[in-house]
PDB file of C-alpha atoms in Angstrom:
ATOM      1  CA  UNK L 399      -6.159 111.650  51.763  1.00 90.00           C
ATOM      2  CA  UNK L 400      -9.371 109.651  51.691  1.00 94.00           C
ATOM      3  CA  UNK L 401      -9.759 106.103  50.384  1.00 93.00           C
ATOM      4  CA  UNK L 402     -11.640 107.229  47.274  1.00 95.00           C
ATOM      5  CA  UNK L 403      -8.796 109.468  46.112  1.00 96.00           C
ATOM      6  CA  UNK L 404      -6.187 106.821  46.874  1.00 96.00           C
ATOM      7  CA  UNK L 405      -8.063 104.330  44.733  1.00 96.00           C
ATOM      8  CA  UNK L 406      -8.388 106.915  41.961  1.00 97.00           C
ATOM      9  CA  UNK L 407      -4.617 107.493  42.020  1.00 97.00           C
ATOM     10  CA  UNK L 408      -3.886 103.816  41.525  1.00 97.00           C
ATOM     11  CA  UNK L 409      -6.567 103.444  38.872  1.00 97.00           C
ATOM     12  CA  UNK L 410      -5.005 106.257  36.846  1.00 96.00           C
ATOM     13  CA  UNK L 411      -1.492 104.861  37.284  1.00 97.00           C
ATOM     14  CA  UNK L 412      -2.717 101.448  36.164  1.00 97.00           C
ATOM     15  CA  UNK L 413      -4.516 102.912  33.158  1.00 96.00           C
ATOM     16  CA  UNK L 414      -1.317 104.648  32.053  1.00 94.00           C
ATOM     17  CA  UNK L 415       0.873 101.577  32.632  1.00 95.00           C
ATOM     18  CA  UNK L 416      -1.097  98.324  32.996  1.00 95.00           C
ATOM     19  CA  UNK L 417       1.932  96.049  33.425  1.00 93.00           C
ATOM     20  CA  UNK L 418       4.707  97.969  35.201  1.00 93.00           C
ATOM     21  CA  UNK L 419       8.082  96.499  36.013  1.00 91.00           C
ATOM     22  CA  UNK L 420      11.573  97.482  37.055  1.00 93.00           C
ATOM     23  CA  UNK L 421      13.889  99.278  34.659  1.00 94.00           C
ATOM     24  CA  UNK L 422      16.750  97.067  35.791  1.00 95.00           C
ATOM     25  CA  UNK L 423      17.630  94.416  33.213  1.00 96.00           C
ATOM     26  CA  UNK L 424      17.723  90.836  34.474  1.00 97.00           C
ATOM     27  CA  UNK L 425      16.880  87.289  33.398  1.00 96.00           C
ATOM     28  CA  UNK L 426      16.677  85.448  36.703  1.00 97.00           C
ATOM     29  CA  UNK L 427      16.072  86.105  40.414  1.00 97.00           C
ATOM     30  CA  UNK L 428      19.832  85.913  40.919  1.00 98.00           C
ATOM     31  CA  UNK L 429      20.563  88.566  38.298  1.00 98.00           C
ATOM     32  CA  UNK L 430      17.850  90.764  39.798  1.00 98.00           C
ATOM     33  CA  UNK L 431      19.359  90.375  43.270  1.00 98.00           C
ATOM     34  CA  UNK L 432      22.799  91.413  42.016  1.00 98.00           C
ATOM     35  CA  UNK L 433      21.367  94.337  40.041  1.00 97.00           C
ATOM     36  CA  UNK L 434      19.450  95.645  43.050  1.00 96.00           C
ATOM     37  CA  UNK L 435      22.532  95.390  45.274  1.00 96.00           C
ATOM     38  CA  UNK L 436      24.397  97.434  42.671  1.00 96.00           C
ATOM     39  CA  UNK L 437      21.585  99.997  42.383  1.00 93.00           C
ATOM     40  CA  UNK L 438      22.112 101.498  45.840  1.00 88.00           C
ATOM     41  CA  UNK L 439      23.137 105.133  45.273  1.00 87.00           C
ATOM     42  CA  UNK L 440      23.362 104.465  41.540  1.00 90.00           C
ATOM     43  CA  UNK L 441      21.052 104.939  38.567  1.00 91.00           C
ATOM     44  CA  UNK L 442      19.366 102.025  36.844  1.00 93.00           C
ATOM     45  CA  UNK L 443      21.030 103.135  33.604  1.00 94.00           C
ATOM     46  CA  UNK L 444      24.527 102.830  35.076  1.00 94.00           C
ATOM     47  CA  UNK L 445      23.671  99.469  36.623  1.00 96.00           C
ATOM     48  CA  UNK L 446      22.373  98.125  33.316  1.00 96.00           C
ATOM     49  CA  UNK L 447      25.567  99.192  31.561  1.00 95.00           C
ATOM     50  CA  UNK L 448      27.637  97.352  34.156  1.00 96.00           C
ATOM     51  CA  UNK L 449      25.543  94.191  34.317  1.00 96.00           C
ATOM     52  CA  UNK L 450      25.505  93.860  30.534  1.00 96.00           C
ATOM     53  CA  UNK L 451      29.110  92.688  30.710  1.00 96.00           C
ATOM     54  CA  UNK L 452      29.006  91.263  34.241  1.00 97.00           C
ATOM     55  CA  UNK L 453      26.133  88.867  33.501  1.00 97.00           C
ATOM     56  CA  UNK L 454      27.736  87.871  30.207  1.00 97.00           C
ATOM     57  CA  UNK L 455      30.752  86.754  32.228  1.00 96.00           C
ATOM     58  CA  UNK L 456      28.864  85.261  35.192  1.00 96.00           C
ATOM     59  CA  UNK L 457      25.114  84.728  35.492  1.00 96.00           C
ATOM     60  CA  UNK L 458      24.942  82.195  38.333  1.00 97.00           C
ATOM     61  CA  UNK L 459      26.149  82.271  41.962  1.00 97.00           C
ATOM     62  CA  UNK L 460      28.852  79.709  41.173  1.00 97.00           C
ATOM     63  CA  UNK L 461      30.132  81.595  38.141  1.00 97.00           C
ATOM     64  CA  UNK L 462      30.085  84.882  40.050  1.00 97.00           C
ATOM     65  CA  UNK L 463      31.931  83.339  42.992  1.00 97.00           C
ATOM     66  CA  UNK L 464      34.497  81.925  40.579  1.00 96.00           C
ATOM     67  CA  UNK L 465      34.900  85.374  39.048  1.00 95.00           C
ATOM     68  CA  UNK L 466      35.904  86.659  42.478  1.00 96.00           C
ATOM     69  CA  UNK L 467      35.966  90.145  43.920  1.00 96.00           C
ATOM     70  CA  UNK L 468      38.639  91.379  41.531  1.00 96.00           C
ATOM     71  CA  UNK L 469      36.784  90.015  38.526  1.00 96.00           C
ATOM     72  CA  UNK L 470      33.479  91.567  39.601  1.00 96.00           C
ATOM     73  CA  UNK L 471      35.157  94.930  40.164  1.00 96.00           C
ATOM     74  CA  UNK L 472      36.344  95.003  36.570  1.00 95.00           C
ATOM     75  CA  UNK L 473      32.735  95.135  35.390  1.00 96.00           C
ATOM     76  CA  UNK L 474      31.240  97.543  37.951  1.00 95.00           C
ATOM     77  CA  UNK L 475      33.890 100.263  38.318  1.00 93.00           C
ATOM     78  CA  UNK L 476      31.506 102.838  36.825  1.00 89.00           C
ATOM     79  CA  UNK L 477      29.187 102.388  39.830  1.00 92.00           C
ATOM     80  CA  UNK L 478      29.589 104.174  43.145  1.00 88.00           C
ATOM     81  CA  UNK L 479      30.860 102.132  46.105  1.00 91.00           C
ATOM     82  CA  UNK L 480      31.937  99.408  43.683  1.00 92.00           C
ATOM     83  CA  UNK L 481      34.594  98.021  46.037  1.00 94.00           C
ATOM     84  CA  UNK L 482      32.121  97.285  48.819  1.00 95.00           C
ATOM     85  CA  UNK L 483      29.454  96.102  46.399  1.00 96.00           C
ATOM     86  CA  UNK L 484      31.828  93.646  44.715  1.00 97.00           C
ATOM     87  CA  UNK L 485      32.771  92.175  48.079  1.00 97.00           C
ATOM     88  CA  UNK L 486      29.126  91.877  49.139  1.00 97.00           C
ATOM     89  CA  UNK L 487      28.106  90.242  45.870  1.00 97.00           C
ATOM     90  CA  UNK L 488      30.799  87.580  46.087  1.00 97.00           C
ATOM     91  CA  UNK L 489      30.029  86.910  49.770  1.00 97.00           C
ATOM     92  CA  UNK L 490      26.350  86.646  48.878  1.00 98.00           C
ATOM     93  CA  UNK L 491      27.146  84.122  46.158  1.00 98.00           C
ATOM     94  CA  UNK L 492      29.050  81.945  48.608  1.00 97.00           C
ATOM     95  CA  UNK L 493      26.127  82.035  51.050  1.00 97.00           C
ATOM     96  CA  UNK L 494      23.633  81.212  48.297  1.00 97.00           C
ATOM     97  CA  UNK L 495      25.715  78.187  47.368  1.00 97.00           C
ATOM     98  CA  UNK L 496      26.314  77.072  50.955  1.00 96.00           C
ATOM     99  CA  UNK L 497      22.913  77.706  52.506  1.00 96.00           C
ATOM    100  CA  UNK L 498      20.365  77.827  49.672  1.00 97.00           C
ATOM    101  CA  UNK L 499      21.534  75.389  47.029  1.00 96.00           C
ATOM    102  CA  UNK L 500      22.520  78.221  44.706  1.00 96.00           C
ATOM    103  CA  UNK L 501      18.970  79.614  44.629  1.00 97.00           C
ATOM    104  CA  UNK L 502      17.738  83.018  45.737  1.00 97.00           C
ATOM    105  CA  UNK L 503      15.505  82.520  48.801  1.00 97.00           C
ATOM    106  CA  UNK L 504      12.023  83.985  48.771  1.00 94.00           C
ATOM    107  CA  UNK L 505      11.852  84.566  52.530  1.00 95.00           C
ATOM    108  CA  UNK L 506      12.550  88.060  53.843  1.00 95.00           C
ATOM    109  CA  UNK L 507      14.738  86.926  56.735  1.00 95.00           C
ATOM    110  CA  UNK L 508      16.938  84.808  54.503  1.00 97.00           C
ATOM    111  CA  UNK L 509      17.299  87.632  51.989  1.00 97.00           C
ATOM    112  CA  UNK L 510      18.166  90.239  54.600  1.00 97.00           C
ATOM    113  CA  UNK L 511      20.832  87.902  56.000  1.00 96.00           C
ATOM    114  CA  UNK L 512      22.763  88.210  52.730  1.00 97.00           C
ATOM    115  CA  UNK L 513      25.604  90.791  52.583  1.00 96.00           C
ATOM    116  CA  UNK L 514      24.499  94.055  51.003  1.00 93.00           C
ATOM    117  CA  UNK L 515      20.794  93.195  51.252  1.00 96.00           C
ATOM    118  CA  UNK L 516      18.590  95.389  53.412  1.00 94.00           C
ATOM    119  CA  UNK L 517      14.836  95.687  53.690  1.00 95.00           C
ATOM    120  CA  UNK L 518      14.441  97.718  50.498  1.00 94.00           C
ATOM    121  CA  UNK L 519      16.462  95.277  48.394  1.00 96.00           C
ATOM    122  CA  UNK L 520      14.592  92.329  49.890  1.00 96.00           C
ATOM    123  CA  UNK L 521      11.277  93.999  49.074  1.00 96.00           C
ATOM    124  CA  UNK L 522      12.306  94.547  45.452  1.00 96.00           C
ATOM    125  CA  UNK L 523      13.360  90.921  45.018  1.00 97.00           C
ATOM    126  CA  UNK L 524      10.265  89.552  46.747  1.00 97.00           C
ATOM    127  CA  UNK L 525       8.012  91.736  44.619  1.00 96.00           C
ATOM    128  CA  UNK L 526       9.685  91.634  41.214  1.00 96.00           C
ATOM    129  CA  UNK L 527      11.140  88.129  41.191  1.00 95.00           C
ATOM    130  CA  UNK L 528       8.481  86.303  43.190  1.00 96.00           C
ATOM    131  CA  UNK L 529       5.324  88.396  42.827  1.00 93.00           C
ATOM    132  CA  UNK L 530       4.901  89.196  46.503  1.00 95.00           C
ATOM    133  CA  UNK L 531       2.809  92.316  47.322  1.00 95.00           C
ATOM    134  CA  UNK L 532       5.694  94.168  48.958  1.00 96.00           C
ATOM    135  CA  UNK L 533       6.453  97.866  48.504  1.00 95.00           C
ATOM    136  CA  UNK L 534      10.096  98.917  48.481  1.00 94.00           C
ATOM    137  CA  UNK L 535      10.327 102.566  49.481  1.00 94.00           C
ATOM    138  CA  UNK L 536      13.213 104.487  47.951  1.00 92.00           C
ATOM    139  CA  UNK L 537      13.742 108.249  47.777  1.00 93.00           C
ATOM    140  CA  UNK L 538      11.247 108.575  44.904  1.00 94.00           C
ATOM    141  CA  UNK L 539       8.443 106.709  46.654  1.00 96.00           C
ATOM    142  CA  UNK L 540       9.179 108.458  49.946  1.00 96.00           C
ATOM    143  CA  UNK L 541       8.789 111.790  48.162  1.00 96.00           C
ATOM    144  CA  UNK L 542       5.613 110.807  46.302  1.00 96.00           C
ATOM    145  CA  UNK L 543       4.007 109.336  49.411  1.00 96.00           C
ATOM    146  CA  UNK L 544       4.615 112.486  51.416  1.00 96.00           C
ATOM    147  CA  UNK L 545       4.128 115.124  48.738  1.00 95.00           C
ATOM    148  CA  UNK L 546       0.833 113.805  47.394  1.00 95.00           C
ATOM    149  CA  UNK L 547      -0.566 112.854  50.782  1.00 95.00           C
ATOM    150  CA  UNK L 548      -0.963 109.254  49.626  1.00 96.00           C
ATOM    151  CA  UNK L 549       1.088 107.844  52.504  1.00 96.00           C
ATOM    152  CA  UNK L 550       2.843 110.477  54.611  1.00 95.00           C
ATOM    153  CA  UNK L 551       5.546 109.444  57.051  1.00 95.00           C
ATOM    154  CA  UNK L 552       8.721 110.740  58.651  1.00 95.00           C
ATOM    155  CA  UNK L 553      10.764 107.645  57.857  1.00 96.00           C
ATOM    156  CA  UNK L 554      11.026 105.188  54.977  1.00 95.00           C
ATOM    157  CA  UNK L 555       9.547 102.450  57.155  1.00 96.00           C
ATOM    158  CA  UNK L 556       6.597 104.629  58.144  1.00 97.00           C
ATOM    159  CA  UNK L 557       5.821 105.341  54.495  1.00 96.00           C
ATOM    160  CA  UNK L 558       6.123 101.639  53.645  1.00 97.00           C
ATOM    161  CA  UNK L 559       3.819 100.589  56.473  1.00 97.00           C
ATOM    162  CA  UNK L 560       1.329 103.303  55.552  1.00 97.00           C
ATOM    163  CA  UNK L 561       1.323 102.295  51.878  1.00 97.00           C
ATOM    164  CA  UNK L 562       0.740  98.643  52.772  1.00 96.00           C
ATOM    165  CA  UNK L 563      -2.144  99.696  54.987  1.00 96.00           C
ATOM    166  CA  UNK L 564      -3.941 102.081  52.626  1.00 96.00           C
ATOM    167  CA  UNK L 565      -3.230 100.533  49.202  1.00 97.00           C
ATOM    168  CA  UNK L 566      -6.174  98.383  48.055  1.00 95.00           C
ATOM    169  CA  UNK L 567      -5.139  94.711  47.697  1.00 95.00           C
ATOM    170  CA  UNK L 568      -5.523  94.608  43.913  1.00 95.00           C
ATOM    171  CA  UNK L 569      -2.912  97.374  43.533  1.00 96.00           C
ATOM    172  CA  UNK L 570      -0.275  96.251  46.047  1.00 95.00           C
ATOM    173  CA  UNK L 571       1.785  94.059  43.752  1.00 94.00           C
ATOM    174  CA  UNK L 572       2.355  96.850  41.228  1.00 96.00           C
ATOM    175  CA  UNK L 573       2.281  99.869  43.569  1.00 96.00           C
ATOM    176  CA  UNK L 574       6.065  99.933  43.989  1.00 94.00           C
ATOM    177  CA  UNK L 575       6.699 100.198  40.254  1.00 95.00           C
ATOM    178  CA  UNK L 576       3.974 102.756  39.588  1.00 97.00           C
ATOM    179  CA  UNK L 577       5.094 105.046  42.391  1.00 97.00           C
ATOM    180  CA  UNK L 578       8.817 104.859  41.673  1.00 95.00           C
ATOM    181  CA  UNK L 579       8.270 105.617  37.985  1.00 96.00           C
ATOM    182  CA  UNK L 580       5.940 108.486  38.874  1.00 97.00           C
ATOM    183  CA  UNK L 581       8.593 109.929  41.169  1.00 95.00           C
ATOM    184  CA  UNK L 582      11.365 109.362  38.651  1.00 93.00           C
ATOM    185  CA  UNK L 583       9.690 110.988  35.648  1.00 94.00           C
ATOM    186  CA  UNK L 584       6.865 113.231  36.858  1.00 95.00           C
ATOM    187  CA  UNK L 585       6.954 114.054  40.572  1.00 95.00           C
ATOM    188  CA  UNK L 586      10.567 115.197  40.441  1.00 95.00           C
ATOM    189  CA  UNK L 587      12.367 116.385  43.554  1.00 90.00           C
ATOM    190  CA  UNK L 588      13.278 119.926  42.502  1.00 90.00           C
ATOM    191  CA  UNK L 589      10.874 120.755  39.690  1.00 90.00           C
ATOM    192  CA  UNK L 590       7.859 118.449  39.754  1.00 93.00           C
ATOM    193  CA  UNK L 591       5.980 118.356  36.477  1.00 93.00           C
ATOM    194  CA  UNK L 592       2.615 119.174  37.996  1.00 92.00           C
ATOM    195  CA  UNK L 593       1.306 120.607  34.741  1.00 90.00           C
ATOM    196  CA  UNK L 594       1.772 117.201  33.084  1.00 91.00           C
ATOM    197  CA  UNK L 595       0.688 115.088  36.052  1.00 94.00           C
ATOM    198  CA  UNK L 596      -2.343 112.854  35.664  1.00 93.00           C
ATOM    199  CA  UNK L 597      -2.779 112.915  39.449  1.00 94.00           C
ATOM    200  CA  UNK L 598      -2.648 116.697  39.902  1.00 93.00           C
ATOM    201  CA  UNK L 599      -6.283 117.142  40.919  1.00 93.00           C
ATOM    202  CA  UNK L 600      -5.926 114.414  43.552  1.00 94.00           C
ATOM    203  CA  UNK L 601      -2.621 115.651  44.971  1.00 94.00           C
ATOM    204  CA  UNK L 602      -2.601 117.328  48.380  1.00 92.00           C
ATOM    205  CA  UNK L 603       0.766 119.071  48.018  1.00 87.00           C
ATOM    206  CA  UNK L 604       0.320 122.664  49.258  1.00 82.00           C
ATOM    207  CA  UNK L 605       2.623 124.073  46.547  1.00 69.00           C
ATOM    208  CA  UNK L 606       0.954 122.204  43.681  1.00 61.00           C
ATOM    209  CA  UNK L 607      -1.017 125.199  42.375  1.00 55.00           C
ATOM    210  CA  UNK L 608       2.116 127.356  42.284  1.00 54.00           C
ATOM    211  CA  UNK L 609       4.046 124.635  40.460  1.00 55.00           C
ATOM    212  CA  UNK L 610       1.280 124.314  37.870  1.00 52.00           C
ATOM    213  CA  UNK L 611       1.194 128.095  37.352  1.00 48.00           C
ATOM    214  CA  UNK L 612       4.964 128.225  36.898  1.00 47.00           C
ATOM    215  CA  UNK L 613       4.788 125.404  34.359  1.00 47.00           C
ATOM    216  CA  UNK L 614       2.121 127.243  32.382  1.00 42.00           C
ATOM    217  CA  UNK L 615       4.178 130.490  32.315  1.00 46.00           C
ATOM    218  CA  UNK L 616       7.242 128.557  31.210  1.00 41.00           C
TER     219      UNK L 616
END
């Protein structure tokens, strides 16, 4: 895909949603960090249901540590891998208190040193909580990057590096949110909604024309 079409994609995404953000509900960098840890292999909707009660009971590292693993589990049982996630969250709280004065660090290395925090989670926190121009590649963005031709790659890291390279600077801060929402609601895995896609004429997916024709017949 050439630079002109890439720019056009971002311009259209920005026109449709000028101020994008995460669908996770949070009120502080700490709450965002916990929500993103919980979101691994879980939907944002299920995470929001769990954190509604969890954050009411504990919304700081100290309060969460005091709640303990058993207490955290009581609020997140509806989420997959809740046992491991509860343990990681409480361990993370102890490290935040011991090493960072109870604050969420805004350095990648410090974030990735926290239990349950990998590169994707760190990217989300850096971008959403601190406004850094990072791009967290999940399954939706991986699919969109490859399917459209925007940033093809065989691995998540390759797609991330490609997106950072080809995304114009003025779009980098919001690119993560635009692309994940596009993958979540339009460029679906099994039945992409090509007939409703504002990017259809810019997309390089070989099966796009067939998908559009099937949508019209339906």
